[in-house]
Every structure is written in structure tokens, then in C-alpha cells.
């Protein structure tokens, strides 16, 4: 069967790194690519950052590969994640031989709640100078996340929370994840998310899988990117019950956009996660091996200590495949 993949390059370096990821998919698998677009440039052209046909394409395709959006990111990424009914954002962070890392021993996967928390869109300015955000945690969304975590890490995981202050919302989050894990015989450890930030920097080897509410997962995974050598290395999968959306963790990087020097690693590793989602495990491993080889031997882009362009690194990946 040929899976249909919607490809949404987006803005800035999103559009520069995505072709490399599509080439990798094309080299190892038999996919039908459907082009669509979204982001700042689309908004400037059409008046809306996420055209309905793009959203609908993501909603019906087997999977979607997305680059990055710029200022309109929240108007693009959140509805796209909702279009695939994503309940978990899987974000692995690990160091690679050949890439200077603050903590080379880092090898941790964040399972971030992906549909609610403070990113649920419940914001208001209730008076001049007074703005509010309503943080929503539901038992249903938390159970889906926890069930996924138990299958993902049957050996156990760490729960990041702040239930000592947000007693109701994170109280429900913590209690729900702990209950689901206990029912399945999966060991868990709970840790306050602020203390975890310190602990993660000092001893990343203490963590393998971290289950967290939405905002905490966003922040802690970017922190982990800093430990392993930068945002150019972190892929992600927004997983739903039937389909999924894959995207690098990074944004459109306006500081380097247009220079052709963005690191395609995060995008290619996102493509590898897509392959795994369809159980093409061997193909996913080939893609990862190629990335590891090129990061170790070069050519590398400037963010990871090299002088190569995105295209040169892409060509080396293609050669290796
Ligand atoms: P960013 O991830 O775009 O960039 C942060 C820093 O990391 C920059 O110095 C950038 O050059 C570097 N960087 C990121 N990816 C890289 C790569 N592949 N290769 C080499 N260097 C890389 O985050 P920032 O600067 O906070 O946001 C820029 C824009 O992106 C904003 O408009 C923001 O709204 C948007 N954004 C979009 C996201 C998405 O579409 N999912 C996620 C995060 C930010
Ligand atoms: Mg982020």
C-alpha cells in the first residue's frame, strides 16, 4: 500500500529543510506526496495562515510532514495538531558523536500532552491591563497520554508536574497518570518540573522517558536541545489515534533563513519517526544511521560545528542512503 503524505514546508528554514526529509522518504519508501502550504507567507498572500484545504488535507492523509511557521505558528501548528487529533507530542533528545554537546550522555524522550493545558486557547483580556489564560486539564486527555506512555516505556517513566501549586489542574494530571500506570504495572516517579529543570541539566542520564503537561514539555524539551547541541537536532511526532503529524521542534529561524545553512537533521529524524509510525522500522533505522554517519563524519552545517550548506548535508545523506 502507498501511504499518502501531506508535505507542508511553511516559512523560513522550514521550507529549506523539508525537501531533504522528503528526499530521504522517497529514497527508502514508496509514498505519495501531496503538497500543501501554510504559514506567514501564505497569510500574506491569501489572508489566512492555514487555508482550509491544507487543514483538511492533514485531517484525511495518512500522515503529514510539516516544516515550521513563523509569527503565525500558533495559528498553524495548533490547528494542524488538532486536525490529526494528536494527544501526544513525542520529542526525543539525544547527543550524537561528532556534535559537541553540553551533556553527551543525554538520551531522553519527552511525551508532552498535546491538546490542552495552557495551549488550549482559552485566553482573554478581561480589563485594561489584565489578561488571563485558563489552564485546562481533563481526565480523558491525560488518560490517553498515560496509556501511550505505558506502551512507550513499559520499564517506567518520570512525571513532570507542579501539583504543589496548581493543585486542581496538575493534581488531576498527576493522579491520573499515576493511576493509569499503576493499573498497568508500570513504575513511575514524580518530580516537580522546576526542580526537574535543574536535575536534567546536572544529570540527564537519570531520565529516559518524561511525561509532562503541554507547556512543561515545550520548555523542558527545548532545554534538552541545549544539552545535546541545539534545536537543529530535535525531531517530533504529534501522534493521534489514526494519523500523525511530524515536524522538527525548531521554528522558522529568521536569523539564518535564506542563507541555506539550516541543519536538516531535525527534519530528517522527523521523517524517520514517520517511517516508524508506519512500522517501516528497518527504513527508519537506515535514515537514522545515515544521519549519525553524516553528523560524525561531516559535512555538517555551522550550528553543529561545520561549514556545509543544507544542500551539501542533504547530498551526503542521500549518498549514505
Ligand atoms: P527557532 O527554533 O526558529 O530558532 C531558535 C534558534 O535556533 C535560532 O538561533 C536558530 O537559528 C536556531 N536553529 C533552529 N533550528 C535550526 C536548524 N535546523 N539549524 C540551525 N540552527 C537552527 O525559534 P525562535 O527563534 O524562537 O522562533 C522563530 C520563529 O519561529 C518565530 O516566529 C516563532 O513563532 C516560530 N516558531 C515556530 C515553530 C513551529 O512552527 N513549530 C516552533 C517554534 C517557533
Ligand atoms: Mg517550542
CSV table of C-alpha atoms and ligand atoms in Angstrom, one decimal:
chain,number,residue,atom,x,y,z
A,1,UNK,CA,0.0,0.0,0.0
A,2,UNK,CA,1.2,3.5,-0.8
A,3,UNK,CA,0.7,5.9,2.1
A,4,UNK,CA,-0.4,9.4,1.3
A,5,UNK,CA,1.9,12.0,3.0
A,6,UNK,CA,0.9,15.7,3.1
A,7,UNK,CA,4.0,17.9,2.9
A,8,UNK,CA,3.7,21.4,4.3
A,9,UNK,CA,7.1,23.3,4.1
A,10,UNK,CA,5.9,26.5,5.8
A,11,UNK,CA,8.2,29.5,6.4
A,12,UNK,CA,11.9,30.3,6.7
A,13,UNK,CA,14.2,27.3,7.3
A,14,UNK,CA,11.1,25.0,7.5
A,15,UNK,CA,10.9,25.3,3.7
A,16,UNK,CA,14.7,24.8,3.4
A,17,UNK,CA,15.0,21.6,5.5
A,18,UNK,CA,11.8,19.8,4.5
A,19,UNK,CA,12.9,18.9,0.9
A,20,UNK,CA,15.8,17.0,2.5
A,21,UNK,CA,13.4,15.0,4.6
A,22,UNK,CA,11.1,14.3,1.6
A,23,UNK,CA,14.1,13.1,-0.4
A,24,UNK,CA,15.0,10.7,2.4
A,25,UNK,CA,11.4,9.3,2.5
A,26,UNK,CA,11.5,9.0,-1.3
A,27,UNK,CA,14.8,7.1,-1.2
A,28,UNK,CA,13.7,4.5,1.3
A,29,UNK,CA,9.9,4.1,0.8
A,30,UNK,CA,7.1,4.3,-1.7
A,31,UNK,CA,4.9,7.3,-0.7
A,32,UNK,CA,2.5,9.5,-2.5
A,33,UNK,CA,3.4,13.2,-1.6
A,34,UNK,CA,0.6,15.8,-1.6
A,35,UNK,CA,1.9,19.4,-1.5
A,36,UNK,CA,0.1,21.9,0.7
A,37,UNK,CA,1.2,25.1,2.4
A,38,UNK,CA,0.7,27.3,5.5
A,39,UNK,CA,2.4,30.0,7.5
A,40,UNK,CA,3.4,33.7,7.3
A,41,UNK,CA,3.9,33.7,3.5
A,42,UNK,CA,0.6,32.1,2.9
A,43,UNK,CA,-1.1,34.5,5.2
A,44,UNK,CA,0.4,37.5,3.4
A,45,UNK,CA,-0.8,36.0,0.1
A,46,UNK,CA,-4.2,34.7,1.0
A,47,UNK,CA,-5.2,36.4,4.2
A,48,UNK,CA,-5.2,33.2,6.2
A,49,UNK,CA,-2.1,31.3,7.6
A,50,UNK,CA,-3.8,27.9,7.4
A,51,UNK,CA,-6.0,27.5,4.3
A,52,UNK,CA,-8.9,25.1,4.8
A,53,UNK,CA,-7.6,22.8,2.0
A,54,UNK,CA,-4.3,22.4,3.9
A,55,UNK,CA,-6.1,21.6,7.2
A,56,UNK,CA,-8.4,19.2,5.5
A,57,UNK,CA,-5.5,17.5,3.7
A,58,UNK,CA,-3.8,16.9,7.1
A,59,UNK,CA,-7.1,15.6,8.5
A,60,UNK,CA,-7.5,13.0,5.9
A,61,UNK,CA,-4.0,12.0,4.9
A,62,UNK,CA,-2.2,9.0,6.4
A,63,UNK,CA,0.5,11.4,7.8
A,64,UNK,CA,1.7,14.9,7.5
A,65,UNK,CA,5.3,16.3,7.4
A,66,UNK,CA,5.5,19.9,8.4
A,67,UNK,CA,8.5,22.3,8.3
A,68,UNK,CA,7.9,25.4,10.5
A,69,UNK,CA,5.9,28.6,10.6
A,70,UNK,CA,7.0,32.0,11.7
A,71,UNK,CA,4.8,34.5,13.6
A,72,UNK,CA,1.7,32.6,12.7
A,73,UNK,CA,3.0,29.4,14.2
A,74,UNK,CA,0.2,29.2,16.8
A,75,UNK,CA,-2.5,29.6,14.1
A,76,UNK,CA,-0.9,26.9,12.1
A,77,UNK,CA,0.6,24.3,14.3
A,78,UNK,CA,-2.1,24.0,16.9
A,79,UNK,CA,-5.0,23.5,14.4
A,80,UNK,CA,-2.8,21.1,12.4
A,81,UNK,CA,-2.1,19.0,15.6
A,82,UNK,CA,-5.9,19.1,16.3
A,83,UNK,CA,-6.6,18.0,12.7
A,84,UNK,CA,-4.8,14.7,13.4
A,85,UNK,CA,-6.4,14.5,16.8
A,86,UNK,CA,-3.0,14.4,18.4
A,87,UNK,CA,-2.9,13.7,22.1
A,88,UNK,CA,0.9,13.3,22.5
A,89,UNK,CA,3.9,15.1,21.1
A,90,UNK,CA,6.8,12.7,21.2
A,91,UNK,CA,10.2,14.6,21.4
A,92,UNK,CA,13.4,12.6,21.6
A,93,UNK,CA,16.6,14.4,22.6
A,94,UNK,CA,19.9,12.7,22.3
A,95,UNK,CA,23.5,13.6,21.7
A,96,UNK,CA,25.5,12.4,18.6
A,97,UNK,CA,29.1,11.5,18.1
A,98,UNK,CA,30.8,14.4,16.2
A,99,UNK,CA,28.5,17.0,17.6
A,100,UNK,CA,29.7,19.0,20.6
A,101,UNK,CA,27.2,18.6,23.4
A,102,UNK,CA,26.9,20.1,26.9
A,103,UNK,CA,25.9,16.7,28.2
A,104,UNK,CA,26.7,13.9,25.7
A,105,UNK,CA,25.1,11.3,28.0
A,106,UNK,CA,21.6,12.8,27.3
A,107,UNK,CA,19.2,10.3,25.8
A,108,UNK,CA,15.6,11.2,26.9
A,109,UNK,CA,12.2,11.2,25.2
A,110,UNK,CA,9.6,13.8,26.3
A,111,UNK,CA,5.9,12.7,26.0
A,112,UNK,CA,4.2,16.0,26.0
A,113,UNK,CA,0.4,16.4,26.4
A,114,UNK,CA,-0.6,17.9,23.1
A,115,UNK,CA,-4.2,19.2,23.2
A,116,UNK,CA,-4.8,21.3,26.3
A,117,UNK,CA,-3.0,22.8,29.3
A,118,UNK,CA,-2.3,26.5,28.8
A,119,UNK,CA,-2.2,25.9,25.0
A,120,UNK,CA,-5.9,25.3,24.8
A,121,UNK,CA,-6.6,28.8,23.5
A,122,UNK,CA,-8.7,30.0,26.4
A,123,UNK,CA,-7.3,33.5,26.7
A,124,UNK,CA,-8.9,36.8,27.4
A,125,UNK,CA,-8.2,40.4,28.2
A,126,UNK,CA,-10.8,40.9,31.0
A,127,UNK,CA,-10.0,44.5,31.7
A,128,UNK,CA,-7.4,47.1,30.5
A,129,UNK,CA,-4.1,45.7,31.8
A,130,UNK,CA,-5.5,42.4,32.9
A,131,UNK,CA,-5.1,39.3,30.8
A,132,UNK,CA,-6.0,35.7,31.7
A,133,UNK,CA,-5.2,32.2,30.4
A,134,UNK,CA,-7.4,29.3,31.6
A,135,UNK,CA,-5.4,26.1,32.0
A,136,UNK,CA,-7.5,23.1,31.2
A,137,UNK,CA,-6.5,19.5,32.3
A,138,UNK,CA,-9.0,16.8,31.6
A,139,UNK,CA,-9.0,13.2,32.8
A,140,UNK,CA,-9.7,12.0,29.3
A,141,UNK,CA,-6.8,13.7,27.6
A,142,UNK,CA,-4.5,12.7,30.5
A,143,UNK,CA,-5.6,9.1,30.3
A,144,UNK,CA,-4.8,8.9,26.6
A,145,UNK,CA,-1.3,10.4,27.3
A,146,UNK,CA,-0.7,8.0,30.2
A,147,UNK,CA,-1.8,4.9,28.2
A,148,UNK,CA,0.5,5.9,25.4
A,149,UNK,CA,3.3,6.4,27.9
A,150,UNK,CA,2.8,2.9,29.4
A,151,UNK,CA,3.1,1.3,26.0
A,152,UNK,CA,6.0,3.5,25.0
A,153,UNK,CA,8.0,2.9,28.2
A,154,UNK,CA,6.8,-0.2,30.0
A,155,UNK,CA,10.0,-0.1,32.0
A,156,UNK,CA,8.8,3.1,33.7
A,157,UNK,CA,8.9,6.9,33.3
A,158,UNK,CA,9.1,10.2,35.1
A,159,UNK,CA,6.2,12.5,35.5
A,160,UNK,CA,6.9,16.3,35.5
A,161,UNK,CA,4.3,18.3,37.3
A,162,UNK,CA,3.6,21.3,39.6
A,163,UNK,CA,0.8,19.8,41.6
A,164,UNK,CA,2.0,21.5,44.8
A,165,UNK,CA,0.9,24.9,43.4
A,166,UNK,CA,-1.6,24.0,40.6
A,167,UNK,CA,-3.4,21.6,43.0
A,168,UNK,CA,-6.5,21.2,41.0
A,169,UNK,CA,-5.2,21.0,37.4
A,170,UNK,CA,-1.8,19.3,37.9
A,171,UNK,CA,-3.3,17.4,40.8
A,172,UNK,CA,-5.7,15.8,38.3
A,173,UNK,CA,-2.8,15.3,35.8
A,174,UNK,CA,-0.5,13.6,38.3
A,175,UNK,CA,-3.2,11.5,40.0
A,176,UNK,CA,-4.5,10.3,36.6
A,177,UNK,CA,-1.1,9.4,35.1
A,178,UNK,CA,-0.1,7.6,38.3
A,179,UNK,CA,-3.3,5.6,38.4
A,180,UNK,CA,-3.1,4.5,34.8
A,181,UNK,CA,0.5,3.4,35.2
A,182,UNK,CA,-0.2,1.6,38.4
A,183,UNK,CA,-3.1,-0.3,36.8
A,184,UNK,CA,-0.7,-1.5,34.1
A,185,UNK,CA,2.1,-2.3,36.5
A,186,UNK,CA,4.4,0.4,35.1
A,187,UNK,CA,6.7,2.1,37.6
A,188,UNK,CA,6.7,5.9,37.8
A,189,UNK,CA,8.5,8.7,39.6
A,190,UNK,CA,7.0,12.1,40.0
A,191,UNK,CA,9.1,15.3,40.1
A,192,UNK,CA,8.3,18.9,40.4
A,193,UNK,CA,9.0,20.4,37.0
A,194,UNK,CA,11.1,23.3,38.1
A,195,UNK,CA,13.4,21.1,40.2
A,196,UNK,CA,13.5,18.7,37.2
A,197,UNK,CA,15.0,21.5,35.0
A,198,UNK,CA,18.0,21.7,37.3
A,199,UNK,CA,18.3,18.0,37.7
A,200,UNK,CA,18.0,17.5,33.9
A,201,UNK,CA,20.9,19.8,33.3
A,202,UNK,CA,23.1,18.3,36.0
A,203,UNK,CA,22.3,14.6,35.4
A,204,UNK,CA,20.4,13.9,32.2
A,205,UNK,CA,21.3,10.3,32.4
A,206,UNK,CA,18.7,9.9,35.3
A,207,UNK,CA,16.0,10.3,32.7
A,208,UNK,CA,14.7,8.1,29.8
A,209,UNK,CA,11.1,9.0,29.4
A,210,UNK,CA,9.4,12.1,30.8
A,211,UNK,CA,5.7,12.6,30.7
A,212,UNK,CA,4.6,16.2,31.0
A,213,UNK,CA,1.8,18.7,30.6
A,214,UNK,CA,1.8,20.8,27.4
A,215,UNK,CA,3.8,23.9,28.4
A,216,UNK,CA,6.3,22.0,30.6
A,217,UNK,CA,7.0,19.6,27.7
A,218,UNK,CA,7.6,22.5,25.4
A,219,UNK,CA,10.1,24.2,27.7
A,220,UNK,CA,11.9,21.1,29.0
A,221,UNK,CA,12.4,19.6,25.5
A,222,UNK,CA,14.0,22.9,24.3
A,223,UNK,CA,16.2,22.8,27.4
A,224,UNK,CA,17.2,19.3,26.4
A,225,UNK,CA,18.0,20.5,22.9
A,226,UNK,CA,20.5,22.9,24.5
A,227,UNK,CA,22.2,19.9,26.3
A,228,UNK,CA,22.7,17.9,23.0
A,229,UNK,CA,23.9,20.6,20.6
A,230,UNK,CA,20.9,22.7,19.6
A,231,UNK,CA,17.4,22.8,18.1
A,232,UNK,CA,18.7,21.7,14.7
A,233,UNK,CA,18.8,18.1,16.1
A,234,UNK,CA,15.3,17.6,17.7
A,235,UNK,CA,12.5,15.9,15.8
A,236,UNK,CA,9.0,15.4,16.9
A,237,UNK,CA,5.9,13.3,16.2
A,238,UNK,CA,2.3,14.6,17.0
A,239,UNK,CA,0.6,11.3,17.4
A,240,UNK,CA,-3.2,10.7,17.2
A,241,UNK,CA,-5.2,7.5,17.3
A,242,UNK,CA,-5.2,7.1,13.5
A,243,UNK,CA,-2.8,9.6,11.9
A,244,UNK,CA,0.1,11.8,12.9
A,245,UNK,CA,2.0,14.9,12.0
A,246,UNK,CA,5.8,15.0,12.1
A,247,UNK,CA,7.8,18.2,12.4
A,248,UNK,CA,11.1,19.5,13.7
A,249,UNK,CA,10.9,21.0,17.1
A,250,UNK,CA,12.5,24.2,15.8
A,251,UNK,CA,10.8,27.2,14.2
A,252,UNK,CA,11.4,29.2,11.1
A,253,UNK,CA,14.8,30.6,12.4
A,254,UNK,CA,14.6,34.1,10.8
A,255,UNK,CA,18.2,34.7,11.9
A,256,UNK,CA,19.5,32.2,9.4
A,257,UNK,CA,16.6,31.8,7.0
A,258,UNK,CA,17.5,32.3,3.3
A,259,UNK,CA,21.2,31.6,3.9
A,260,UNK,CA,20.8,27.9,3.1
A,261,UNK,CA,22.7,26.7,6.2
A,262,UNK,CA,19.9,25.3,8.3
A,263,UNK,CA,20.6,21.8,9.8
A,264,UNK,CA,18.3,19.3,8.1
A,265,UNK,CA,18.8,16.7,10.9
A,266,UNK,CA,15.6,17.5,12.9
A,267,UNK,CA,13.5,17.3,9.7
A,268,UNK,CA,15.1,14.0,8.6
A,269,UNK,CA,14.8,12.5,12.1
A,270,UNK,CA,11.1,13.6,12.0
A,271,UNK,CA,10.8,11.7,8.7
A,272,UNK,CA,12.4,8.7,10.4
A,273,UNK,CA,9.7,8.9,13.1
A,274,UNK,CA,7.1,8.9,10.3
A,275,UNK,CA,8.6,5.7,8.9
A,276,UNK,CA,8.4,4.1,12.3
A,277,UNK,CA,4.8,5.2,12.7
A,278,UNK,CA,4.0,3.1,9.6
A,279,UNK,CA,6.2,0.2,11.1
A,280,UNK,CA,8.9,0.7,8.5
A,281,UNK,CA,11.4,0.1,11.2
A,282,UNK,CA,14.2,-1.0,9.0
A,283,UNK,CA,13.8,2.0,6.7
A,284,UNK,CA,13.7,4.3,9.8
A,285,UNK,CA,16.9,2.8,11.1
A,286,UNK,CA,18.6,3.4,7.7
A,287,UNK,CA,17.6,7.0,7.8
A,288,UNK,CA,18.9,7.4,11.4
A,289,UNK,CA,22.1,5.6,10.5
A,290,UNK,CA,22.7,8.0,7.6
A,291,UNK,CA,22.1,11.0,9.9
A,292,UNK,CA,24.5,9.6,12.5
A,293,UNK,CA,27.1,8.8,9.9
A,294,UNK,CA,27.0,12.3,8.4
A,295,UNK,CA,27.0,14.1,11.8
A,296,UNK,CA,30.0,12.1,12.8
A,297,UNK,CA,32.0,12.3,9.5
A,298,UNK,CA,30.6,15.6,8.0
A,299,UNK,CA,29.7,17.6,6.1
A,300,UNK,CA,28.0,19.4,8.9
A,301,UNK,CA,26.1,22.7,9.0
A,302,UNK,CA,27.5,25.6,11.1
A,303,UNK,CA,25.2,25.1,14.1
A,304,UNK,CA,27.0,21.8,14.7
A,305,UNK,CA,30.5,23.0,14.1
A,306,UNK,CA,30.8,22.6,10.3
A,307,UNK,CA,30.7,24.9,7.2
A,308,UNK,CA,28.4,22.9,5.0
A,309,UNK,CA,25.1,24.1,3.5
A,310,UNK,CA,21.8,22.4,3.9
A,311,UNK,CA,22.1,21.0,0.4
A,312,UNK,CA,25.6,19.6,0.9
A,313,UNK,CA,24.5,17.9,4.1
A,314,UNK,CA,21.4,16.6,2.2
A,315,UNK,CA,23.5,15.3,-0.6
A,316,UNK,CA,25.8,13.5,1.9
A,317,UNK,CA,22.7,11.9,3.5
A,318,UNK,CA,21.4,10.8,0.1
A,319,UNK,CA,24.9,9.3,-0.7
A,320,UNK,CA,24.9,7.4,2.5
A,321,UNK,CA,21.4,6.0,2.0
B,1,LIG,P1,13.7,28.9,16.2
B,1,LIG,O1,13.6,27.4,16.6
B,1,LIG,O2,13.2,29.3,14.9
B,1,LIG,O3,15.3,29.3,16.4
B,1,LIG,C1,16.0,29.3,17.6
B,1,LIG,C2,17.5,29.4,17.4
B,1,LIG,O4,17.9,28.1,17.0
B,1,LIG,C3,17.9,30.3,16.3
B,1,LIG,O5,19.1,30.9,16.6
B,1,LIG,C4,18.0,29.4,15.1
B,1,LIG,O6,19.0,29.9,14.1
B,1,LIG,C5,18.5,28.1,15.7
B,1,LIG,N1,18.0,27.0,14.9
B,1,LIG,C6,16.8,26.4,15.0
B,1,LIG,N2,16.7,25.4,14.1
B,1,LIG,C7,17.9,25.3,13.5
B,1,LIG,C8,18.4,24.4,12.4
B,1,LIG,N3,17.6,23.5,11.9
B,1,LIG,N4,19.7,24.6,12.0
B,1,LIG,C9,20.4,25.6,12.6
B,1,LIG,N5,20.0,26.4,13.6
B,1,LIG,C10,18.7,26.3,14.0
B,1,LIG,O7,12.9,29.6,17.4
B,1,LIG,P2,12.6,31.2,17.6
B,1,LIG,O8,13.8,32.0,17.1
B,1,LIG,O9,12.2,31.3,19.0
B,1,LIG,O10,11.4,31.5,16.7
B,1,LIG,C11,11.5,31.9,15.3
B,1,LIG,C12,10.1,31.9,14.7
B,1,LIG,O11,9.7,30.6,14.6
B,1,LIG,C13,9.1,32.7,15.5
B,1,LIG,O12,8.3,33.4,14.6
B,1,LIG,C14,8.2,31.6,16.1
B,1,LIG,O13,6.9,31.9,16.3
B,1,LIG,C15,8.4,30.4,15.2
B,1,LIG,N6,8.3,29.1,15.8
B,1,LIG,C16,7.6,28.1,15.0
B,1,LIG,C17,7.5,26.9,15.5
B,1,LIG,C18,6.8,25.9,14.6
B,1,LIG,O14,6.4,26.2,13.5
B,1,LIG,N7,6.5,24.7,15.1
B,1,LIG,C19,8.2,26.4,16.7
B,1,LIG,C20,9.0,27.5,17.4
B,1,LIG,C21,9.0,28.7,16.9
B,2,LIG,MG1,8.6,25.2,21.3
